[in-house]
Short mmCIF file of C-alpha atoms and ligand atoms in Angstrom, two decimals:
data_model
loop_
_atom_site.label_atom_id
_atom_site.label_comp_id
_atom_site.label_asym_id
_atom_site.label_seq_id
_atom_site.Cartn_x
_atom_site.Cartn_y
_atom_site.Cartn_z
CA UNK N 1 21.77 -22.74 18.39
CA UNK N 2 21.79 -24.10 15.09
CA UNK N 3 19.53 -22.00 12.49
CA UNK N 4 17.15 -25.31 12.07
CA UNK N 5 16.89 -25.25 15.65
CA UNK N 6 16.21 -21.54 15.04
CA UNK N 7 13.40 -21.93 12.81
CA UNK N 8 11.91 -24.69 14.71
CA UNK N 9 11.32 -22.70 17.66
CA UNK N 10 9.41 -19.69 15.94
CA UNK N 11 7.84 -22.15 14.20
CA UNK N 12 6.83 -24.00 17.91
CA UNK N 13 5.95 -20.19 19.42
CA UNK N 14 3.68 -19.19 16.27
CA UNK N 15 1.99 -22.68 16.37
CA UNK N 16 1.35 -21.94 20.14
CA UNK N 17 0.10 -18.56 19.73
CA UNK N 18 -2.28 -19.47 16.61
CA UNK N 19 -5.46 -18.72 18.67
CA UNK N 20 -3.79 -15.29 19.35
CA UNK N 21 -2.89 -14.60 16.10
CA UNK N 22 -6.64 -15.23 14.72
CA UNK N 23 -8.09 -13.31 17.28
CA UNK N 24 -6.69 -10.54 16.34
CA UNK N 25 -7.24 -10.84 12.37
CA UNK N 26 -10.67 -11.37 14.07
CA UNK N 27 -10.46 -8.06 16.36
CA UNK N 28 -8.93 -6.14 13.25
CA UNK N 29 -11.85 -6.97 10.71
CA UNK N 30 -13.93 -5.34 12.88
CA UNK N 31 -12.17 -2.34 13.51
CA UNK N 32 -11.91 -1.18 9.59
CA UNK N 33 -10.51 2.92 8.84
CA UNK N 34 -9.58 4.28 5.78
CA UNK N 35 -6.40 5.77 5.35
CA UNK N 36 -5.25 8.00 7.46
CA UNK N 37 -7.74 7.69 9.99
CA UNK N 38 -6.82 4.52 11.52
CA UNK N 39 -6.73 5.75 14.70
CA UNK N 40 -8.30 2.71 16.67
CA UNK N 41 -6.46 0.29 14.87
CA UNK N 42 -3.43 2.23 15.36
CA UNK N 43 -3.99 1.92 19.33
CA UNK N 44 -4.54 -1.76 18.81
CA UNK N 45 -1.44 -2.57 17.14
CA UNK N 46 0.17 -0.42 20.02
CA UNK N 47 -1.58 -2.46 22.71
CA UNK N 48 -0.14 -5.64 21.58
CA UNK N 49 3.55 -3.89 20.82
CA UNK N 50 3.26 -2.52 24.86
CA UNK N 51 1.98 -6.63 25.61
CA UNK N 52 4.94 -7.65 24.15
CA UNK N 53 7.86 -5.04 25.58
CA UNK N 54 8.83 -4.03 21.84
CA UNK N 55 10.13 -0.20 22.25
CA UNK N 56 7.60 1.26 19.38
CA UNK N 57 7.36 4.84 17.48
CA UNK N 58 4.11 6.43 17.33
CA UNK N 59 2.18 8.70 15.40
CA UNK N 60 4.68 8.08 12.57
CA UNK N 61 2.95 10.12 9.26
CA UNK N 62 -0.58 10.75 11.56
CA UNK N 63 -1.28 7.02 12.20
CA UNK N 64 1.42 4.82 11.69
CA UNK N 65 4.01 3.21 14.48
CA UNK N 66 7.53 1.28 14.74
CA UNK N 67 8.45 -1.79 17.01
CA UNK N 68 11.77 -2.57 17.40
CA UNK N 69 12.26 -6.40 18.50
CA UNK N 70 15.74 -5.43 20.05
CA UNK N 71 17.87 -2.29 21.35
CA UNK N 72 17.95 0.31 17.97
CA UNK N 73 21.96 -0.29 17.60
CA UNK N 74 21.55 -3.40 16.19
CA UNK N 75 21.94 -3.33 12.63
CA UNK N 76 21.06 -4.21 9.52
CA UNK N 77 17.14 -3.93 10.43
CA UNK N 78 14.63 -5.79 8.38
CA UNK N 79 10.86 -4.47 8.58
CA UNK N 80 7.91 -6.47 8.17
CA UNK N 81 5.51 -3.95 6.92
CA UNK N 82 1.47 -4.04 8.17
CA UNK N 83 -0.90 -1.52 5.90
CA UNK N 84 -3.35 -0.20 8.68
CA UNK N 85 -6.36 0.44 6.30
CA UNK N 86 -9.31 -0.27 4.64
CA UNK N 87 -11.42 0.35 2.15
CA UNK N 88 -15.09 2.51 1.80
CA UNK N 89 -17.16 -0.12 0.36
CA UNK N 90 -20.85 0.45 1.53
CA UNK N 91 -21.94 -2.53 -0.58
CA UNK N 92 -19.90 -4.69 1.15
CA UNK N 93 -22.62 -6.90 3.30
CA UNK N 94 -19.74 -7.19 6.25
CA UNK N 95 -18.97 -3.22 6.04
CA UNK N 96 -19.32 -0.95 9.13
CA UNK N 97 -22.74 0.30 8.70
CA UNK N 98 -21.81 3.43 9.64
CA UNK N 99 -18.83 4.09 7.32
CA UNK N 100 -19.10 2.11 4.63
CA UNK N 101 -15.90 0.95 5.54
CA UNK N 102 -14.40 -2.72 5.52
CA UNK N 103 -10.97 -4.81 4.88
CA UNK N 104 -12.05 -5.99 1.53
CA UNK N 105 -8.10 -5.54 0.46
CA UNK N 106 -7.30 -7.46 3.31
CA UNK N 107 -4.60 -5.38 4.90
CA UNK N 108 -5.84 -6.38 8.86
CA UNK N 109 -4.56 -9.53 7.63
CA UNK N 110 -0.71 -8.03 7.09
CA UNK N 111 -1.11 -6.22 10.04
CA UNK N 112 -1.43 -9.70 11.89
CA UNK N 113 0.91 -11.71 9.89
CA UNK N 114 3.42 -8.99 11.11
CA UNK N 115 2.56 -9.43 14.67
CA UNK N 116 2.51 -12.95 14.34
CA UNK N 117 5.63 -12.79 12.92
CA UNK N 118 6.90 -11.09 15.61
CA UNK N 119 5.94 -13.44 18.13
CA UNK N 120 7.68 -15.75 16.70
CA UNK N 121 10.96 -14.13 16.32
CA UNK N 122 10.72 -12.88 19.66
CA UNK N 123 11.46 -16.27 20.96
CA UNK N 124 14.65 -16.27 19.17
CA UNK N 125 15.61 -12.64 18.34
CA UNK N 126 18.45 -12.90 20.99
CA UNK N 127 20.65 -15.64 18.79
CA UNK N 128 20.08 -13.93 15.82
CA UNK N 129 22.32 -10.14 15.02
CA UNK N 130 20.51 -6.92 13.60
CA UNK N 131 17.36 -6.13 14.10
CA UNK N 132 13.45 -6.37 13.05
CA UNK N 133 10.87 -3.68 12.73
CA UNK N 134 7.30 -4.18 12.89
CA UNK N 135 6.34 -1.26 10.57
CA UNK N 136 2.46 -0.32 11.07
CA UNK N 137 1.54 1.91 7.51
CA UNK N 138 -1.07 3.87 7.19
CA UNK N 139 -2.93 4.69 3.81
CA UNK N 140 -1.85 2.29 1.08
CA UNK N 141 -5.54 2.55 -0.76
CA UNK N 142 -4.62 6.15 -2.26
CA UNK N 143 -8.34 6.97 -1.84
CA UNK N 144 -10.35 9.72 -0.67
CA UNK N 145 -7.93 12.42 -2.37
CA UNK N 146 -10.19 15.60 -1.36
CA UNK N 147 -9.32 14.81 2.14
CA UNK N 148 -5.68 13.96 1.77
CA UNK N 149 -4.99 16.62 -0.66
CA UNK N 150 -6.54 18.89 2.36
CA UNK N 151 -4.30 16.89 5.31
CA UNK N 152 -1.42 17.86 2.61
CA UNK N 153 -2.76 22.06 1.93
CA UNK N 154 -2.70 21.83 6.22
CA UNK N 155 1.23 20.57 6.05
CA UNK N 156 0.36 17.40 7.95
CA UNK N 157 0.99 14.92 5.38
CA UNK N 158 3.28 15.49 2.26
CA UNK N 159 2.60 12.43 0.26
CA UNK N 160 -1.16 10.92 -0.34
CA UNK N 161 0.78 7.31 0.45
CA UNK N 162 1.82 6.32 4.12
CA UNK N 163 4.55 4.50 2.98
CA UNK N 164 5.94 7.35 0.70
CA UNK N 165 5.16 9.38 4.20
CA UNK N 166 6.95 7.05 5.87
CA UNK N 167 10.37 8.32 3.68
CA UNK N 168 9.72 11.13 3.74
CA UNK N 169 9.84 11.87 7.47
CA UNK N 170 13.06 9.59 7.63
CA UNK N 171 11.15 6.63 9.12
CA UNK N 172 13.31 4.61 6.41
CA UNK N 173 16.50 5.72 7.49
CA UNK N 174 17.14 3.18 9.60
CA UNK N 175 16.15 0.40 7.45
CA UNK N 176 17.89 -2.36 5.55
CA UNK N 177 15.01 -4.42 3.80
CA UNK N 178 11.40 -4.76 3.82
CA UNK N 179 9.16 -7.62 3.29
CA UNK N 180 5.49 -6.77 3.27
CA UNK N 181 2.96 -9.33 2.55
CA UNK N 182 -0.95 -8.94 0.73
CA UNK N 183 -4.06 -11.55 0.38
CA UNK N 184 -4.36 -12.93 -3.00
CA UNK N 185 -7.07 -14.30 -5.13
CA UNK N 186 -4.82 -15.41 -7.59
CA UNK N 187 -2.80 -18.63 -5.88
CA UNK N 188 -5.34 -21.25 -7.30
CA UNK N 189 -5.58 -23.14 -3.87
CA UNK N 190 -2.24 -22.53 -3.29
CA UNK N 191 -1.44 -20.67 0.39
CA UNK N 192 1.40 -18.88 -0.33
CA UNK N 193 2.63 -17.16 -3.70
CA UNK N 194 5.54 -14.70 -4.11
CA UNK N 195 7.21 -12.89 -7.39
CA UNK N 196 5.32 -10.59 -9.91
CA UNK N 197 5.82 -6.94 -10.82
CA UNK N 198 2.86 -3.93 -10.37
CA UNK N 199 2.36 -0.62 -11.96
CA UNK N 200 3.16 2.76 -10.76
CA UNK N 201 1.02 5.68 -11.15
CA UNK N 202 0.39 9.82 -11.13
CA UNK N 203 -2.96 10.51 -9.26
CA UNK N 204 -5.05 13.83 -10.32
CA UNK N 205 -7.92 15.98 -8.53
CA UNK N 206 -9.71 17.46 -11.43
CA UNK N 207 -11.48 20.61 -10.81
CA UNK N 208 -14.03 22.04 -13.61
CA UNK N 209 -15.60 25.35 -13.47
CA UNK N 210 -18.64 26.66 -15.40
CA UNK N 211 -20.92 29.16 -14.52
CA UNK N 212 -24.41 28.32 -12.85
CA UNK N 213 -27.45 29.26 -14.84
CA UNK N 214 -31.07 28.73 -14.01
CA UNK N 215 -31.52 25.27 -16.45
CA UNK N 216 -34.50 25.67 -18.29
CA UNK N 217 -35.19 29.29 -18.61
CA UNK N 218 -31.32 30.19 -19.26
CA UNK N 219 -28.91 27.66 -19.88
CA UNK N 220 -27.63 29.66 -22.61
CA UNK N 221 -26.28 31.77 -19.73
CA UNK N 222 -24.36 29.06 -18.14
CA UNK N 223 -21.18 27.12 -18.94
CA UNK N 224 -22.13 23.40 -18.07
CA UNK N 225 -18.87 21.97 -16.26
CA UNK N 226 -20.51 18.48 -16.40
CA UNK N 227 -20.37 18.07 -20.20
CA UNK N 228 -16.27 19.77 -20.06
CA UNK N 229 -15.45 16.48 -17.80
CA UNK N 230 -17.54 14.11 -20.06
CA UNK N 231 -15.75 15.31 -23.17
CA UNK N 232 -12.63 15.47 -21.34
CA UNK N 233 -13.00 11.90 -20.35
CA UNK N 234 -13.97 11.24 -23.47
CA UNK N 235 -10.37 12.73 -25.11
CA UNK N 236 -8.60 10.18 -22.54
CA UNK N 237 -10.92 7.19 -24.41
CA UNK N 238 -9.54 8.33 -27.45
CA UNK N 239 -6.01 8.24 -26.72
CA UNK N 240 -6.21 4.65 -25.50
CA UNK N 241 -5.26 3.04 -28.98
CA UNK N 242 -2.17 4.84 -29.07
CA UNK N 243 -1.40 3.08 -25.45
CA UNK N 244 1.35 0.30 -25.51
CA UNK N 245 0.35 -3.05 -24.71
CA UNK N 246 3.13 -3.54 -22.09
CA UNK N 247 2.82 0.17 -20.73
CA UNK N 248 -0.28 -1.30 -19.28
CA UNK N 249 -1.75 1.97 -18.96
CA UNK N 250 -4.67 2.33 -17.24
CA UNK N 251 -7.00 5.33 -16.53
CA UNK N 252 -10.31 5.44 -14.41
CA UNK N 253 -11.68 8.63 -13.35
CA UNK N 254 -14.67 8.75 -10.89
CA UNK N 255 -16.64 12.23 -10.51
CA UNK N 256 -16.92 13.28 -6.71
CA UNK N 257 -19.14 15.74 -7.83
CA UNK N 258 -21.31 16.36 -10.37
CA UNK N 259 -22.60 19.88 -9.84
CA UNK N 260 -25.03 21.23 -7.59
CA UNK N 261 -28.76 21.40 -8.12
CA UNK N 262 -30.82 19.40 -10.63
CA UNK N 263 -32.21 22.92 -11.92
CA UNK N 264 -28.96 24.59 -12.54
CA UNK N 265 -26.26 24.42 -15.22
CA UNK N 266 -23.74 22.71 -13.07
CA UNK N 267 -21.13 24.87 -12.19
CA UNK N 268 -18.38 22.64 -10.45
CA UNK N 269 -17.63 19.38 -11.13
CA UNK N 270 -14.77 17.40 -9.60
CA UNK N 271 -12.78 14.22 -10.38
CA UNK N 272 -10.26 12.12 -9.22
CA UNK N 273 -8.26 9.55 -11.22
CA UNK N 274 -4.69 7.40 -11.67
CA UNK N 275 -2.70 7.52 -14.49
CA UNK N 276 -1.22 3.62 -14.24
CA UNK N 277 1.86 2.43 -15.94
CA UNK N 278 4.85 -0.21 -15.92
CA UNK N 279 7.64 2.28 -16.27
CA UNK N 280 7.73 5.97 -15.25
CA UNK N 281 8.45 7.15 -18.47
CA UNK N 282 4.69 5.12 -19.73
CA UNK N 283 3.57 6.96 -17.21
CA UNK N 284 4.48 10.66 -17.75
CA UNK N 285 3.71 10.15 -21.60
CA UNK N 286 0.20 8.74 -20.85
CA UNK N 287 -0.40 11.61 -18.26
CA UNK N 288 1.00 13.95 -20.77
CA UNK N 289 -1.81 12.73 -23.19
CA UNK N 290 -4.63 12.68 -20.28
CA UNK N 291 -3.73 16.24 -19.32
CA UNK N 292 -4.21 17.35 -22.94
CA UNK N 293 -7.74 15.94 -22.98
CA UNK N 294 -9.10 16.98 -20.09
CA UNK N 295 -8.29 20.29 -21.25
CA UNK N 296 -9.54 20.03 -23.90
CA UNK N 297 -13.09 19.36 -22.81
CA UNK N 298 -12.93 22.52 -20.94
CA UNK N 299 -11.72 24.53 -23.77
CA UNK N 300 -15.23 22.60 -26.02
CA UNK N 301 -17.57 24.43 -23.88
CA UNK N 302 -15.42 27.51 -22.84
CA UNK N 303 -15.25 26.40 -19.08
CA UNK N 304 -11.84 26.37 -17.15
CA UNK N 305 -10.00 23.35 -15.47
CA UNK N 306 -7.70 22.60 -12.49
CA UNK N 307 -5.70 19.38 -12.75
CA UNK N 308 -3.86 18.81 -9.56
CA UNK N 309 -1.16 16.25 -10.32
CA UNK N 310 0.07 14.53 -7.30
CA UNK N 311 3.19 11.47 -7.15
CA UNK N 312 1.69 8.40 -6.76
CA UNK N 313 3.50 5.12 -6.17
CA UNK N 314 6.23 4.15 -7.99
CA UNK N 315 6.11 1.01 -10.22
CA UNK N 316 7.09 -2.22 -8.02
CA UNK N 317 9.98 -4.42 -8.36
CA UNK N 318 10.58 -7.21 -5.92
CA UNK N 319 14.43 -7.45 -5.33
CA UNK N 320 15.07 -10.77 -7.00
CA UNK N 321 17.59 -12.17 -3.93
CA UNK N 322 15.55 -11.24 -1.25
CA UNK N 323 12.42 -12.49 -2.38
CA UNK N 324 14.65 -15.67 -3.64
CA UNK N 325 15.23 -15.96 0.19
CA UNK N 326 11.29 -15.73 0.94
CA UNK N 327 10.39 -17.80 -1.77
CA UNK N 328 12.93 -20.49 -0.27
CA UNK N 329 11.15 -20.36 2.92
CA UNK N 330 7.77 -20.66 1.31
CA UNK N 331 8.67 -23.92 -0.29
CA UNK N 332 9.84 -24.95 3.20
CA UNK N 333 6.48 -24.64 4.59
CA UNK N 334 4.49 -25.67 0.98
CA UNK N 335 5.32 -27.64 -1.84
CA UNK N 336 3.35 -25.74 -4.27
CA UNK N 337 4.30 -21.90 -4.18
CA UNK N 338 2.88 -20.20 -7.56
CA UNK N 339 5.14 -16.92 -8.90
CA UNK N 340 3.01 -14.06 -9.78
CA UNK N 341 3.26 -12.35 -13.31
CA UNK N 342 2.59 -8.21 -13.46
CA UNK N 343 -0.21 -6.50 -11.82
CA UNK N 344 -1.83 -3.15 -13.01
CA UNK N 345 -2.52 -2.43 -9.47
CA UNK N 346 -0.20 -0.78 -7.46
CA UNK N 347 1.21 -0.49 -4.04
CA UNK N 348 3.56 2.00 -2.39
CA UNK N 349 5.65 -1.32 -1.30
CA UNK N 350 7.04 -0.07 -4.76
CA UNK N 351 8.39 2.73 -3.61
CA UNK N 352 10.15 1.35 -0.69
CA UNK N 353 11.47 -1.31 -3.46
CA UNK N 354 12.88 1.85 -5.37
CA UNK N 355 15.39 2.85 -2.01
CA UNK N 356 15.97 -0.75 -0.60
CA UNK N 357 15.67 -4.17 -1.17
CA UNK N 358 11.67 -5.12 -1.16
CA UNK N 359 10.12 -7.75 -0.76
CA UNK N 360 5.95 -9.61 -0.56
CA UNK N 361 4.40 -12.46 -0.07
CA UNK N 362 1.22 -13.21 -1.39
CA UNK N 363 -1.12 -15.16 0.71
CA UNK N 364 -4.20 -17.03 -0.03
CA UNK N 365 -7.15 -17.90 2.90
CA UNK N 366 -9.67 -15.39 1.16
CA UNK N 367 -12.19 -16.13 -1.74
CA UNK N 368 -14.15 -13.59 -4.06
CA UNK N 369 -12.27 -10.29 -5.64
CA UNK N 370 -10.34 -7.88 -3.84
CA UNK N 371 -11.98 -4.55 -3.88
CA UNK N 372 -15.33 -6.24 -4.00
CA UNK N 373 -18.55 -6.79 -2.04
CA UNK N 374 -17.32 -11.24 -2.59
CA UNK N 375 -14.00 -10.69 -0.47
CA UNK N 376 -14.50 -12.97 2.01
CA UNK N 377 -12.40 -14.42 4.37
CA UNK N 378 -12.39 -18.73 4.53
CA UNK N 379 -9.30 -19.65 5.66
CA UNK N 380 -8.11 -17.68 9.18
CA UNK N 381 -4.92 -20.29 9.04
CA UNK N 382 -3.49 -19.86 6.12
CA UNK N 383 -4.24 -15.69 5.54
CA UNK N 384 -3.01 -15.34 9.42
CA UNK N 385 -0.73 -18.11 10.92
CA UNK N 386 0.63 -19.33 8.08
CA UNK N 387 2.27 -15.67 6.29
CA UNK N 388 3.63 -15.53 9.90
CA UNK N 389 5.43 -18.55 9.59
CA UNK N 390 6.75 -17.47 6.37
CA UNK N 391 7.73 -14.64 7.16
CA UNK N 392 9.53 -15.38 10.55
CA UNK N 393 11.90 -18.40 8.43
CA UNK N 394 12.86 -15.77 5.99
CA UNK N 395 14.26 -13.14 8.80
CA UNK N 396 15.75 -16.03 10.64
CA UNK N 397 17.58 -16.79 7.64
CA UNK N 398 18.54 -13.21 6.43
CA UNK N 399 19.74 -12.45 9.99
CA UNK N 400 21.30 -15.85 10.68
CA UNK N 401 25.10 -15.88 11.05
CA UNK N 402 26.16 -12.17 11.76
CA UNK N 403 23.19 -11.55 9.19
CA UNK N 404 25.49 -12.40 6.50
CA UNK N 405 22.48 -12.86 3.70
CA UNK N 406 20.82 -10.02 4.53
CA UNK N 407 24.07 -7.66 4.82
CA UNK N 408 25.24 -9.24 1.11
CA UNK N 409 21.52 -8.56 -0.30
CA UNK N 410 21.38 -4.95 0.69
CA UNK N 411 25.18 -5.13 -0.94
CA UNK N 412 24.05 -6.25 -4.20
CA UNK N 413 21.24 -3.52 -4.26
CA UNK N 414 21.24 -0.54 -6.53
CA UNK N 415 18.52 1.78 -5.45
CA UNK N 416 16.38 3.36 -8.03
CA UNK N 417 16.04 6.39 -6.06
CA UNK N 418 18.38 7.45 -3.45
CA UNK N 419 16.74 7.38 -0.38
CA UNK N 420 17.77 11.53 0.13
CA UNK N 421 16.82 12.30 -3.09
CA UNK N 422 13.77 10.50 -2.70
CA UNK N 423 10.83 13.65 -2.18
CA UNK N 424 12.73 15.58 -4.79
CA UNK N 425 12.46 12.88 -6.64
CA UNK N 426 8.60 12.61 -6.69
CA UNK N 427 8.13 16.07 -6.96
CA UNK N 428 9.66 16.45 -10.03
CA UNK N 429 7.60 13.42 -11.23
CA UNK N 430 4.50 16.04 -11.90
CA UNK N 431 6.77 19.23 -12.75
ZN1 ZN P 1 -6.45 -2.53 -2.38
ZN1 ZN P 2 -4.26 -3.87 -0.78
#
């Protein structure tokens, strides 16, 4: 079959499974679990894998799963990558009540753009050579770092990321090239965007320690740990002047707790923060600098600190012939398809970029800001059927004709990090 003839046919099977599709963007919204915990989700992205015959991995870093479209010898393998979680956003008037929790980063929406996507190239994965991987990912939001620095202290999880798990138990091994995909607010009324570049980062858990002292008979007893991780905060304000414009260095602690009883010197106080940058070397310097600071506001008021420096994600870097490929396939399906510029966000799609060619498409169908009580979903076609579509042209042309264009992209690739060097890598990151 000719590849138009190819492409017409997913195009045919996504069209005819569009109701399916939105149901389950539908069925996912309502279903939202931070990372790591997506445990009902996870058997819902199963369900439809068994529906569909796909041989699937499970349990892959605590929550996350594989589908194979075709018998594992077939090579190269492409994966279209699903993030399984959410986000804890009480104020959120659609979140769980219960939780707090909701998909106000939108990642149900990958997670059905890769089914989708998947139905479509079902219908023709037989005339096409290699492979494609539906890869379900827990924990992109690096969030809640208490409990994944305590899943990491048990040995069940290395990395705080699911997709830096995801390496690190070899789940990577056997892939060529990934393309994920993410909601945007950005596309102004465009549906589909690709391009752009996004930080990297070092997270911290800050611990603080004073001494507890009864506070208004005998605070000159205590040591107040509060006023160490104010002043040490304060240090990081200061250094922000001698931050490079395009470092893009961003730093935004939150306290997780702010001692213990209104009546006491507080004693403990915890935080949690990023150190964001473009490059890893803007990174370690602005860490460097951080470090010093909130040191120093323990040393002000003779209390001690703990700074527990963990890898984050590395800074992102579409490969520019793969996501030439995507882009191709975007304009095939929309005439206007905007290129994003650099993001201070981040996403551990850049760490997968750092081993293999990476890929993402940005998709539009949403209104209000990520990360915000405004994300709101309008459009179910265009954040769900249409990223489908996208993505199922661009495989069906990467794996067209003995996979030529995806064997000569992964060819042309120099990885950043070799993919066995990859934890040792990290860890050295926070030496
Ligand atoms: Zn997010
Ligand atoms: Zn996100």
């Amino acid at each position: 079959m000719s590849k138009e003839a190819l492409k017409k046919q997913a195009l045919k099977t996504i069209d005819e499974k569009a109701d399916e599709i939105k149901k389950i963007g539908d069925d996912l919204w309502k279903i939202p679990e931070v990372g790591y915990r997506e445990y009902k989700t996870a058997e819902y992205v199963e369900t439809q894998y068994a529906q569909m015959g796909w041989h699937y991995q499970d349990k892959l870093a605590l929550t996350g799963s594989k589908a194979y479209l075709k018998p594992k010898k077939h090579t190269p393998t492409i994966a279209i990558v699903g993030e399984l979680d959410s986000l804890d956003i009480p104020t959120h008037p659609e979140a769980d009540p219960k939780t707090g929790w909701v998909h106000a980063c939108g990642h149900h929406a990958q997670v059905t753009a890769m089914l989708g996507t998947g139905f479509g190239l079902d219908a023709v994965k037989e005339e096409l050579d290699g492979n494609v991987a539906l890869l379900a990912v827990p924990a992109e939001e690096l969030i809640q770092m208490g409990f994944r620095n305590s899943l990491r202290e048990e040995k069940k999880i290395t990395f705080m990321g699911g997709k830096q798990e995801f390496i690190h138990i070899g789940a990577m091994n056997d892939i060529d090239l990934t393309i994920g995909s993410h909601s945007s607010g950005s596309l102004k009324g465009a549906r589909l965007g690709t391009g752009g570049t996004e930080n990297g980062f070092i997270a911290k858990l800050v611990k603080y320690k004073g001494m507890e002292a009864h506070a208004g008979d005998h605070p000159d007893e205590g040591i107040n740990a509060l006023n160490a991780a104010m002043l040490g905060i304060m240090g990081a304000h200061a250094n922000r002047e001698t931050f490079r414009d395009e470092d893009h260095i961003r730093f935004h602690p939150i306290i997780t707790k702010g001692g213990e009883i209104v009546n006491n010197v507080p004693a403990e106080v915890n935080m949690e923060s990023f150190v964001r940058g473009a490059t890893v070397e803007s990174i370690k310097n602005a860490n460097k600098k951080v470090n010093n600071a909130l040191r120093a506001g323990a040393m002000a008021v003779g209390a001690s600190v703990e700074i527990i420096d963990v890898p984050g994600y590395m800074p992102y870097h579409r490969d520019p012939w793969l996501d030439a490929v995507l882009r191709e396939n975007c304009l095939q399906l929309e005439e206007r398809v905007p290129i994003g510029g650099h993001s201070c966000g981040s996403t551990d799609l850049g760490d997968f970029s750092c081993i293999h060619p990476t890929t993402s498409l940005e998709m539009g169908g949403i209104t209000g800001n990520h990360h915000h009580r405004t994300y709101q979903i309008v459009d179910k076609e265009t954040l769900y059927v249409l990223p489908a579509k996208a993505l199922a042209l661009t495989v069906i042309d990467l794996l067209y004709d003995g996979a030529s264009k995806a064997k000569e992209i992964k060819e042309k690739f120099n990885p950043v990090i070799p993919r066995d060097e990859y934890t040792k890598f990290m860890e050295r990151l926070v030496d």
